[in-house]
PDB file of C-alpha atoms in Angstrom:
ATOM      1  CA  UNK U   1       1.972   0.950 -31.929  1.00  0.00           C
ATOM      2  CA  UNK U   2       2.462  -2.722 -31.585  1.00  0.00           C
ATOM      3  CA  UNK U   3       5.372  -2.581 -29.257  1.00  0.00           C
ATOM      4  CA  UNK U   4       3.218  -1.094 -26.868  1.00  0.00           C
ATOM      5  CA  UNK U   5      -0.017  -3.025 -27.750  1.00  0.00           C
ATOM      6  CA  UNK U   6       1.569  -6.514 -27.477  1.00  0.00           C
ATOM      7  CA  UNK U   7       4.046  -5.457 -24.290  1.00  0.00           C
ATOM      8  CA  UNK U   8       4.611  -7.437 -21.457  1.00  0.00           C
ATOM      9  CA  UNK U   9       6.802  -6.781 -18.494  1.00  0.00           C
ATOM     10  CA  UNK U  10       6.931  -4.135 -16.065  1.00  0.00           C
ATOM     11  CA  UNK U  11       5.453  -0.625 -16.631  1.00  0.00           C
ATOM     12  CA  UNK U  12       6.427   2.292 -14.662  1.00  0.00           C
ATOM     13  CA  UNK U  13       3.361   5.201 -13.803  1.00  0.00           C
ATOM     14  CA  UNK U  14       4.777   8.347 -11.934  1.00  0.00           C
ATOM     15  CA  UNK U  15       2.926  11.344 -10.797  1.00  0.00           C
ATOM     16  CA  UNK U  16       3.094  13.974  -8.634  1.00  0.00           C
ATOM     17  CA  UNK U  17       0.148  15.468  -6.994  1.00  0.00           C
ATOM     18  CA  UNK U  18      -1.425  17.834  -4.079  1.00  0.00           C
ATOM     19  CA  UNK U  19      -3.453  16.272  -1.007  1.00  0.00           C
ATOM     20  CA  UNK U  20      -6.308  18.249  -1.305  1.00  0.00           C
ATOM     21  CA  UNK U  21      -7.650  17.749   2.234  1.00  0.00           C
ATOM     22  CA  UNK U  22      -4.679  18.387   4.461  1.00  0.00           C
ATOM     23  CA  UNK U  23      -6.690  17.944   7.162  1.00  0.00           C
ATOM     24  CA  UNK U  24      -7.402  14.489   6.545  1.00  0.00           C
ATOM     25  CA  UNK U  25      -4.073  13.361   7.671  1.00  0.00           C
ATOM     26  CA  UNK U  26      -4.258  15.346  10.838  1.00  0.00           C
ATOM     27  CA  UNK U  27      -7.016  13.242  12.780  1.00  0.00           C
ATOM     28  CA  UNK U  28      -5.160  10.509  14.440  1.00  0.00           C
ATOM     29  CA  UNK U  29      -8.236   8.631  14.610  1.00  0.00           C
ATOM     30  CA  UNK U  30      -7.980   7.946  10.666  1.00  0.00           C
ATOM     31  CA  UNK U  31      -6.128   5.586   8.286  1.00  0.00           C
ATOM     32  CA  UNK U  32      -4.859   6.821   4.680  1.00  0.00           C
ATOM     33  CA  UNK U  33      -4.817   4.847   1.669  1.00  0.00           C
ATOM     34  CA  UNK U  34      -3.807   5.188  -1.452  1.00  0.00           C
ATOM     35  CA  UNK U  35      -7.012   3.190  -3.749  1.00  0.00           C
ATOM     36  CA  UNK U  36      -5.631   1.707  -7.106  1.00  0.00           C
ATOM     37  CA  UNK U  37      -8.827   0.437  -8.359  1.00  0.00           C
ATOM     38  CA  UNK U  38      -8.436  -1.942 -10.500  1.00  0.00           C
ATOM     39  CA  UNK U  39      -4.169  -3.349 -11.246  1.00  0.00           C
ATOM     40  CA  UNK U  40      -3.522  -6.495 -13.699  1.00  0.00           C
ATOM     41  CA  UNK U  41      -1.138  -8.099 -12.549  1.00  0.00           C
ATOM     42  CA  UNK U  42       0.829  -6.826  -9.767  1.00  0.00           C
ATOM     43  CA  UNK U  43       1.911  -3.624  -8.463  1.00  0.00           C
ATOM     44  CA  UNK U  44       4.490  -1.806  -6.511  1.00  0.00           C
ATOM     45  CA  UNK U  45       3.849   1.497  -4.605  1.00  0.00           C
ATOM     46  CA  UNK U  46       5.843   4.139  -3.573  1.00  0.00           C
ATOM     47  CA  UNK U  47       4.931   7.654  -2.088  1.00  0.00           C
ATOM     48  CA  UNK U  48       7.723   9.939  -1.564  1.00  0.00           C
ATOM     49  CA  UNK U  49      10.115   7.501  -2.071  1.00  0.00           C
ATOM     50  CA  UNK U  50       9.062   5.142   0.769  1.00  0.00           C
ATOM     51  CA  UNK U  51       8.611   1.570  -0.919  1.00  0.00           C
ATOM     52  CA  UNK U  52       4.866   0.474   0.568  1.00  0.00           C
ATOM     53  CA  UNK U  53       5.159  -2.997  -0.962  1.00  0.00           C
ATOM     54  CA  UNK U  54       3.554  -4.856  -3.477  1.00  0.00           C
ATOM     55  CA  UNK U  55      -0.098  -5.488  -3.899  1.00  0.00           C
ATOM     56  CA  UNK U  56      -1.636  -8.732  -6.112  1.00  0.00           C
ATOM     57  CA  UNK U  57      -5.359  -8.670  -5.395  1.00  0.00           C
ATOM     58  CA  UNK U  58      -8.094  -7.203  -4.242  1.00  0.00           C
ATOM     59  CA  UNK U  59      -8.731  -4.640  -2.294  1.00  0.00           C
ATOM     60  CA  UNK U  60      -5.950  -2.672  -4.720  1.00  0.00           C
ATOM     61  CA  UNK U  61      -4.757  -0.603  -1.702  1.00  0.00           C
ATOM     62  CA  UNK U  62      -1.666   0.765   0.404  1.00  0.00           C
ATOM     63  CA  UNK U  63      -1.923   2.145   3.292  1.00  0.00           C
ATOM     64  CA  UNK U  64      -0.215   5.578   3.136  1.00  0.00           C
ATOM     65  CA  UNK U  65      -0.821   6.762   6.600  1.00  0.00           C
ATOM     66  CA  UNK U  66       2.044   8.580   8.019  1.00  0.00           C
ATOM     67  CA  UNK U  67       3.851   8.782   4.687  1.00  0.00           C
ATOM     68  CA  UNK U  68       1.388  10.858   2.522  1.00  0.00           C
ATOM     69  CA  UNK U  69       1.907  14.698   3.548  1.00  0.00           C
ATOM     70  CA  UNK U  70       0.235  18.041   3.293  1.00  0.00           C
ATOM     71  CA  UNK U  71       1.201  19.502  -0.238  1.00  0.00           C
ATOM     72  CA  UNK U  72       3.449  17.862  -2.685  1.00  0.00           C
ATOM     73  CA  UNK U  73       3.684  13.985  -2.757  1.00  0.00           C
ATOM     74  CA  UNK U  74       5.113  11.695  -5.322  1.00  0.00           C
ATOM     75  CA  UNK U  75       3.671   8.712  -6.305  1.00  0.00           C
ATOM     76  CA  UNK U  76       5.118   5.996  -8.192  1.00  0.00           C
ATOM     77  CA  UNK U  77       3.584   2.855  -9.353  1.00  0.00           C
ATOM     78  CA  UNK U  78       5.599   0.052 -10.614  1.00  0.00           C
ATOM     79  CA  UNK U  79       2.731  -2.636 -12.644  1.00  0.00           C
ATOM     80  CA  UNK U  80       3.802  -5.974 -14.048  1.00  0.00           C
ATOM     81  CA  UNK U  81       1.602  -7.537 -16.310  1.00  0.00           C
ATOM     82  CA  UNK U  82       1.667 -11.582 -17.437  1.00  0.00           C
ATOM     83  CA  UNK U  83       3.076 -13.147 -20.842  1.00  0.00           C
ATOM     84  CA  UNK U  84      -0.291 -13.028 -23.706  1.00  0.00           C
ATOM     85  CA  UNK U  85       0.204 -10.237 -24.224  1.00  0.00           C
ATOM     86  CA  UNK U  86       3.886 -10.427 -26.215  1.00  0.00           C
ATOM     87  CA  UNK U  87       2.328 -13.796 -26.506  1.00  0.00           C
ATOM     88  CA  UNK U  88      -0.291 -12.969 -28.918  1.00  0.00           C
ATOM     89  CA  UNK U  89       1.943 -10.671 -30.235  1.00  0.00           C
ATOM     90  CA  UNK U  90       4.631 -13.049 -31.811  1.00  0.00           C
ATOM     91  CA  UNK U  91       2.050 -14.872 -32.888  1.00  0.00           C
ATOM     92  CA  UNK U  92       1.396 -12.150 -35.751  1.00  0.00           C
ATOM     93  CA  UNK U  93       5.086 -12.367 -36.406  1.00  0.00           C
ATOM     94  CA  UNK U  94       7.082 -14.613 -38.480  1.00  0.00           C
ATOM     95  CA  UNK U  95       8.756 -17.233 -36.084  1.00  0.00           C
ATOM     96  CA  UNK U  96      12.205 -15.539 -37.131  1.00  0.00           C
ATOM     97  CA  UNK U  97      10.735 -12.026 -35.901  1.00  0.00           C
ATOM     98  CA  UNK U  98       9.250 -13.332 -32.452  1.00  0.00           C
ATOM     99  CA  UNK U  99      10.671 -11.633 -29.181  1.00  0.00           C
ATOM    100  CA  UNK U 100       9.935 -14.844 -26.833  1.00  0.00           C
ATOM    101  CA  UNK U 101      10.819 -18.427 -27.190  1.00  0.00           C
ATOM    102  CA  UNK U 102       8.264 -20.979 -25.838  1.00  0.00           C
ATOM    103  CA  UNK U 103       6.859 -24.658 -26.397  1.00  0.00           C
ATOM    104  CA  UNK U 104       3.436 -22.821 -25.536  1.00  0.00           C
ATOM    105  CA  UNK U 105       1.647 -22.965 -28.809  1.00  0.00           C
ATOM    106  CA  UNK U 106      -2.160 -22.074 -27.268  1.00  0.00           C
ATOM    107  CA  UNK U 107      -1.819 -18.264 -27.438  1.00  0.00           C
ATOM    108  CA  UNK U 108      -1.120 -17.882 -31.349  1.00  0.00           C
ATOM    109  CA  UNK U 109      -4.328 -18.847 -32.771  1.00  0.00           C
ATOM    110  CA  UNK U 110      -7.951 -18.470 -31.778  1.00  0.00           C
ATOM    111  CA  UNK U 111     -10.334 -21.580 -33.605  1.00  0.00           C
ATOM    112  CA  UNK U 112     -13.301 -17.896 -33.822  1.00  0.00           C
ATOM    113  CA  UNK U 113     -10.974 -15.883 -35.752  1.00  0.00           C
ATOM    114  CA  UNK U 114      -7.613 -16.700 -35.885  1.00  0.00           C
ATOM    115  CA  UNK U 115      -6.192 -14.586 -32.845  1.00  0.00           C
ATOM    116  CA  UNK U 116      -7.027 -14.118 -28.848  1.00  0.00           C
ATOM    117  CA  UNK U 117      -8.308 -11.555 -27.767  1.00  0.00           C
ATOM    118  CA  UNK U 118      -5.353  -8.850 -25.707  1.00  0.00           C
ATOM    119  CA  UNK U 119      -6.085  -9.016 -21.912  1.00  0.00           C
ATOM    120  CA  UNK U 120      -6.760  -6.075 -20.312  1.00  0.00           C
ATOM    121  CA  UNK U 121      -3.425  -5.082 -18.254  1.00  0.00           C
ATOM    122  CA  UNK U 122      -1.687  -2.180 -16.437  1.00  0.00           C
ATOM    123  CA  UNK U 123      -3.095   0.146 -13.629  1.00  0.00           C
ATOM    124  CA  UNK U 124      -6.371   0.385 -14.813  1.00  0.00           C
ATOM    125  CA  UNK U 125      -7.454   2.820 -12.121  1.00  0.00           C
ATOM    126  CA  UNK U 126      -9.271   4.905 -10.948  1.00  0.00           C
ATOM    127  CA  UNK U 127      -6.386   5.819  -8.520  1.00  0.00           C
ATOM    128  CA  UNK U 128      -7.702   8.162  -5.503  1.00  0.00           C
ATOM    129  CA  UNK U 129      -6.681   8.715  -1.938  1.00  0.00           C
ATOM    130  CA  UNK U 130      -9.147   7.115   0.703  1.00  0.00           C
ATOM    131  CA  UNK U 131      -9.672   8.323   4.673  1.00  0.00           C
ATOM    132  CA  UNK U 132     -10.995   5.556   6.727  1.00  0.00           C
ATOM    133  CA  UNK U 133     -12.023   6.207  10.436  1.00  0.00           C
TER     134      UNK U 133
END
């Protein structure tokens, strides 16, 4: 679908899940965090409706000690990607059919074969929760 192919903005990933080591978050000796992997561009976390902030780069990780729980925990992951992507979009479009208005000309034709290649964007993962002693 091209609206989805060529989006760029903010992208909303929700999910509810289990800790499956509750005893992980009893030794007061560790740290808890929540790994993204791999995010492009930005991302906000929250887990159980506690805002943890945003992260931008590398390592992709919150921690989540004292907010993550035994049992049932919601995550939420707010991910902003950047501009090629609608970019290279309207650039397939007629100029009367093109979402975005811009001077920036470099993003609608590629001199190999006519069209950039999409950037890889989103929460790219793998997501997985982390005990550090």
């Amino acid at each position: 679908v091209p609206a989805v192919k060529y989006f760029s903005g903010t992208a909303v990933y929700r999910k509810t899940f289990e800790l499956a080591d509750p005893s992980t978050i009893q030794n007061s000796q560790s740290k808890i965090y929540l790994d993204l992997g791999k995010v492009t561009v930005s991302a906000r976390v929250k887990v159980n409706g506690r805002d943890l902030g945003v992260v931008w780069c590398h390592p992709w990780r919150v921690d989540v000690t004292g907010v993550i729980k035994s049992g049932k925990n919601d995550l939420e992951i707010e991910v902003v990607n950047n501009w090629p992507s609608r970019l290279i979009g309207d650039g397939k479009l007629p100029e009367a059919q093109r979402r975005t208005r811009t001077n920036i000309q470099k993003y609608y034709r590629s001199p190999e074969n006519g069209e950039h290649p999409l950037p890889s964007c989103g929460l790219l993962g793998p997501v997985t929760v982390m005990e550090e002693k």
